[in-house]
Tab-separated table of C-alpha atoms in Angstrom:
chain	number	residue	atom	x	y	z
A	1083	MET	CA	64.258	179.021	36.603
A	1084	ARG	CA	60.891	178.939	38.674
A	1085	TRP	CA	59.371	177.695	35.758
A	1086	ALA	CA	61.611	174.405	35.287
A	1087	GLN	CA	61.699	173.752	39.247
A	1088	GLY	CA	57.613	173.917	38.479
A	1089	ILE	CA	57.777	171.187	36.453
A	1090	ASN	CA	60.284	169.291	38.209
A	1091	VAL	CA	57.763	169.665	41.003
A	1092	ALA	CA	54.881	168.558	39.354
A	1093	THR	CA	56.700	165.713	38.142
A	1094	SER	CA	57.675	164.612	42.021
A	1095	ALA	CA	53.715	164.977	42.826
A	1096	MET	CA	53.253	162.538	39.937
A	1097	LEU	CA	55.232	160.021	41.412
A	1098	ALA	CA	53.894	160.429	44.643
A	1099	THR	CA	50.785	159.748	43.387
A	1100	VAL	CA	51.897	156.788	41.721
A	1101	ALA	CA	53.315	155.541	44.868
A	1102	GLY	CA	49.992	155.909	46.816
A	1103	ARG	CA	51.460	158.878	48.797
A	1104	TYR	CA	48.486	161.449	48.241
A	1105	GLU	CA	49.021	164.138	50.856
A	1106	GLU	CA	52.434	164.626	49.503
A	1107	ALA	CA	51.487	164.380	45.695
A	1108	GLU	CA	48.693	167.219	46.691
A	1109	ALA	CA	51.210	169.298	48.388
A	1110	ARG	CA	53.516	169.187	45.654
A	1111	TYR	CA	50.902	170.078	43.276
A	1112	ALA	CA	50.286	173.285	45.475
A	1113	GLU	CA	54.164	173.829	45.453
A	1114	ALA	CA	53.978	173.849	41.579
A	1115	GLU	CA	51.093	175.991	41.326
A	1116	GLY	CA	52.956	178.512	43.597
A	1117	LEU	CA	55.856	178.209	41.574
A	1118	PHE	CA	54.027	178.773	38.053
A	1119	GLN	CA	51.792	181.495	39.341
A	1120	ARG	CA	55.037	183.521	40.360
A	1121	VAL	CA	56.425	183.637	36.686
A	1122	GLY	CA	53.209	184.294	35.533
A	1123	THR	CA	52.567	180.911	33.708
A	1124	GLN	CA	49.159	180.825	31.566
A	1125	HIS	CA	46.918	178.376	33.124
A	1126	ALA	CA	49.148	178.207	36.342
A	1127	THR	CA	46.253	176.485	38.317
A	1128	GLY	CA	46.157	173.609	35.861
A	1129	PRO	CA	48.806	171.255	37.207
A	1130	ARG	CA	47.311	171.266	40.350
A	1131	THR	CA	43.588	170.932	39.557
A	1132	LEU	CA	44.397	168.141	37.159
A	1133	GLY	CA	46.560	166.374	39.883
A	1134	LEU	CA	43.988	166.793	42.308
A	1135	TRP	CA	41.309	164.732	40.060
A	1136	THR	CA	43.405	162.235	39.534
A	1137	ILE	CA	44.253	161.673	42.971
A	1138	ARG	CA	40.669	161.807	43.990
A	1139	LEU	CA	39.893	159.468	41.306
A	1140	THR	CA	42.153	156.913	42.296
A	1141	GLN	CA	41.202	157.266	46.064
A	1142	GLY	CA	37.332	156.675	44.937
A	1143	ARG	CA	36.485	159.989	46.000
A	1144	GLU	CA	34.818	161.199	42.950
A	1145	ALA	CA	31.979	162.940	44.917
A	1146	ASP	CA	34.694	165.242	46.267
A	1147	ILE	CA	35.617	166.941	42.426
A	1148	GLU	CA	32.074	166.745	41.190
A	1149	ALA	CA	31.432	170.014	41.590
A	1150	ASP	CA	35.220	171.650	40.440
A	1151	VAL	CA	35.282	169.231	37.345
A	1152	ARG	CA	31.430	170.520	36.178
A	1153	ALA	CA	32.788	174.286	36.987
A	1154	VAL	CA	36.017	173.739	34.578
A	1155	HIS	CA	33.911	171.665	32.183
A	1156	ALA	CA	31.239	174.391	31.684
A	1157	ALA	CA	34.402	176.646	30.828
A	1158	VAL	CA	36.475	174.798	28.663
A	1159	GLY	CA	34.457	172.089	27.326
A	1160	ALA	CA	35.515	168.816	25.413
A	1161	PRO	CA	38.962	168.947	27.024
A	1162	VAL	CA	37.527	167.483	30.609
A	1163	ALA	CA	34.133	166.129	28.931
A	1164	VAL	CA	35.596	162.348	29.105
A	1165	ALA	CA	36.707	163.441	33.323
A	1166	LEU	CA	33.369	164.783	34.099
A	1167	ALA	CA	31.469	161.383	32.312
A	1168	LEU	CA	33.631	159.381	34.324
A	1169	VAL	CA	32.598	161.229	37.571
A	1170	LEU	CA	29.026	160.885	37.063
A	1171	ALA	CA	29.337	157.121	35.862
A	1172	ARG	CA	31.201	156.448	39.248
A	1173	LEU	CA	28.359	158.123	41.012
A	1174	GLY	CA	25.944	155.766	39.646
A	1175	ARG	CA	24.351	158.790	37.374
A	1176	LEU	CA	24.798	156.935	34.084
A	1177	ALA	CA	22.064	158.611	31.929
A	1178	GLU	CA	23.858	162.224	32.728
A	1179	ALA	CA	27.216	160.399	31.954
A	1180	ARG	CA	25.880	159.255	28.499
A	1181	ALA	CA	24.785	162.548	27.716
A	1182	VAL	CA	28.176	164.192	28.072
A	1183	ALA	CA	29.649	164.829	24.702
A	1184	PHE	CA	33.040	164.386	23.545
A	1185	PRO	CA	34.899	162.794	20.568
A	1186	ALA	CA	34.499	159.331	19.536
A	1187	ARG	CA	38.299	158.777	19.617
A	1188	PRO	CA	41.194	159.722	21.868
A	1189	VAL	CA	43.204	162.846	21.129
A	1190	THR	CA	46.611	161.819	21.113
A	1191	ASP	CA	48.401	164.608	23.313
A	1192	HIS	CA	50.254	164.676	26.500
A	1193	LEU	CA	47.401	163.407	28.407
A	1194	TYR	CA	46.373	160.561	26.179
A	1195	GLY	CA	47.514	157.704	28.713
A	1196	VAL	CA	45.080	159.017	31.082
A	1197	GLU	CA	42.239	159.803	28.675
A	1198	LEU	CA	42.782	156.042	27.499
A	1199	ASP	CA	42.366	155.096	31.243
A	1200	TYR	CA	39.433	156.852	32.079
A	1201	ARG	CA	37.628	156.056	28.506
A	1202	SER	CA	37.940	152.403	29.494
A	1203	GLN	CA	36.627	152.781	32.740
A	1204	LEU	CA	33.743	154.873	31.293
A	1205	ALA	CA	32.968	152.008	28.666
A	1206	VAL	CA	32.890	149.149	31.293
A	1207	LEU	CA	30.503	151.429	33.642
A	1208	LEU	CA	28.469	152.254	30.160
A	1209	GLY	CA	28.339	148.786	29.209
A	1210	ASP	CA	29.832	149.889	26.154
A	1211	ARG	CA	30.999	146.842	23.987
A	1212	ASP	CA	31.853	148.938	20.871
A	1213	THR	CA	33.966	151.375	22.634
A	1214	ALA	CA	35.722	148.831	24.444
A	1215	ARG	CA	36.915	146.880	21.465
A	1216	MET	CA	37.889	150.011	19.939
A	1217	LEU	CA	39.652	151.169	23.005
A	1218	ILE	CA	41.723	147.757	23.514
A	1219	GLY	CA	43.289	148.530	20.062
A	1220	HIS	CA	44.538	151.705	21.349
A	1221	LEU	CA	45.931	150.070	24.735
A	1222	LEU	CA	47.657	147.146	23.350
A	1223	PRO	CA	50.813	148.856	21.911
A	1224	LEU	CA	51.064	151.110	25.407
A	1225	ARG	CA	50.440	148.085	27.718
A	1226	GLU	CA	53.852	148.509	29.623
A	1227	GLN	CA	53.161	152.102	30.548
A	1228	PHE	CA	51.780	153.653	33.569
A	1229	ALA	CA	48.921	155.827	32.438
A	1230	GLY	CA	50.099	159.459	32.288
A	1231	THR	CA	53.625	158.939	33.030
A	1232	ALA	CA	54.631	159.732	29.914
A	1233	GLY	CA	53.828	163.336	30.180
A	1234	GLY	CA	55.670	163.818	33.535
A	1235	ALA	CA	52.615	165.438	35.415
A	1236	TYR	CA	49.747	163.153	36.234
A	1237	ALA	CA	49.498	159.229	36.516
A	1238	THR	CA	46.390	157.281	37.038
A	1239	ARG	CA	47.142	153.418	37.002
A	1240	PRO	CA	49.165	150.559	34.578
A	1241	LEU	CA	47.319	150.928	31.272
A	1242	ALA	CA	47.320	147.095	31.079
A	1243	ARG	CA	44.784	147.407	34.076
A	1244	ALA	CA	42.365	149.289	31.833
A	1245	LEU	CA	43.064	146.633	29.185
A	1246	GLY	CA	42.353	143.835	31.608
A	1247	ASP	CA	39.165	145.169	32.641
A	1248	LEU	CA	38.144	145.493	29.101
A	1249	TYR	CA	38.982	142.114	28.131
A	1250	ARG	CA	37.407	140.705	31.488
A	1251	PHE	CA	34.318	143.056	30.328
A	1252	LEU	CA	34.183	141.372	26.673
A	1253	GLY	CA	34.210	138.131	28.483
A	1254	GLU	CA	37.769	137.277	27.158
A	1255	GLU	CA	39.112	135.718	30.558
A	1256	ARG	CA	42.076	134.501	29.127
A	1257	HIS	CA	43.650	137.895	27.502
A	1258	ALA	CA	42.317	139.556	30.442
A	1259	ALA	CA	44.569	137.350	33.131
A	1260	GLU	CA	47.426	138.226	30.680
A	1261	ALA	CA	46.586	141.876	30.709
A	1262	TYR	CA	46.712	142.097	34.663
A	1263	THR	CA	49.863	139.565	34.728
A	1264	VAL	CA	51.353	142.781	32.572
A	1265	ALA	CA	49.820	145.320	35.065
A	1266	GLU	CA	51.565	143.801	37.994
A	1267	ARG	CA	54.916	143.754	36.394
A	1268	VAL	CA	54.321	147.453	35.877
A	1269	ALA	CA	52.882	148.588	38.950
A	1270	ARG	CA	56.207	146.604	40.918
A	1271	ALA	CA	58.629	148.528	38.194
A	1272	TRP	CA	57.072	152.111	39.345
A	1273	GLY	CA	56.553	151.435	42.918
A	1274	ALA	CA	53.160	151.607	42.926
A	1275	PRO	CA	50.820	149.623	45.240
A	1276	VAL	CA	50.156	146.053	43.339
A	1277	SER	CA	46.214	146.904	44.055
A	1278	ALA	CA	46.625	149.191	40.789
A	1279	ALA	CA	47.500	146.086	38.828
A	1280	GLY	CA	43.685	144.861	39.353
A	1281	PRO	CA	42.240	141.148	39.841
A	1282	SER	CA	44.875	138.392	40.561
């Protein structure tokens, strides 16, 4: 019962994140962690940790989580390598970001949408045009989705926003504008701040 409650609370934390209610989201992730710990769930701290990372990255507070992301990466490696590279790139440490090793293509698991978003941001920050083109192919079928929500625990922004950013980076302004229009529609449908949709 508590395990199911933990899942429901994590989902409510995700929805609060989508809506920009970050303090509520943090409290909900902490509550979910407590419920998972009570039933002895393996990796009970995971949802709170990853949830907090999505919140801080959405807030532009990557410096606040750098040490934690580094520590988790040192422990588990590849599963959080993209997040570490993104944090470093956002902090302007591009050479360090490029040195972080991770698989060339996204892993299609429950964090697929979040990974696509983070890889897209990273490609733009690192000026990686080849990766940007590859990611567009992954994003196009998912452009009506809000990144992460399919997994029910974490969320970042409309995937069409990531798509628009990639198109803009590649100089394809018409496609970028179309993607941002889709992102705005998705943001409104989810009750997210329209700023999540990107340039108007």
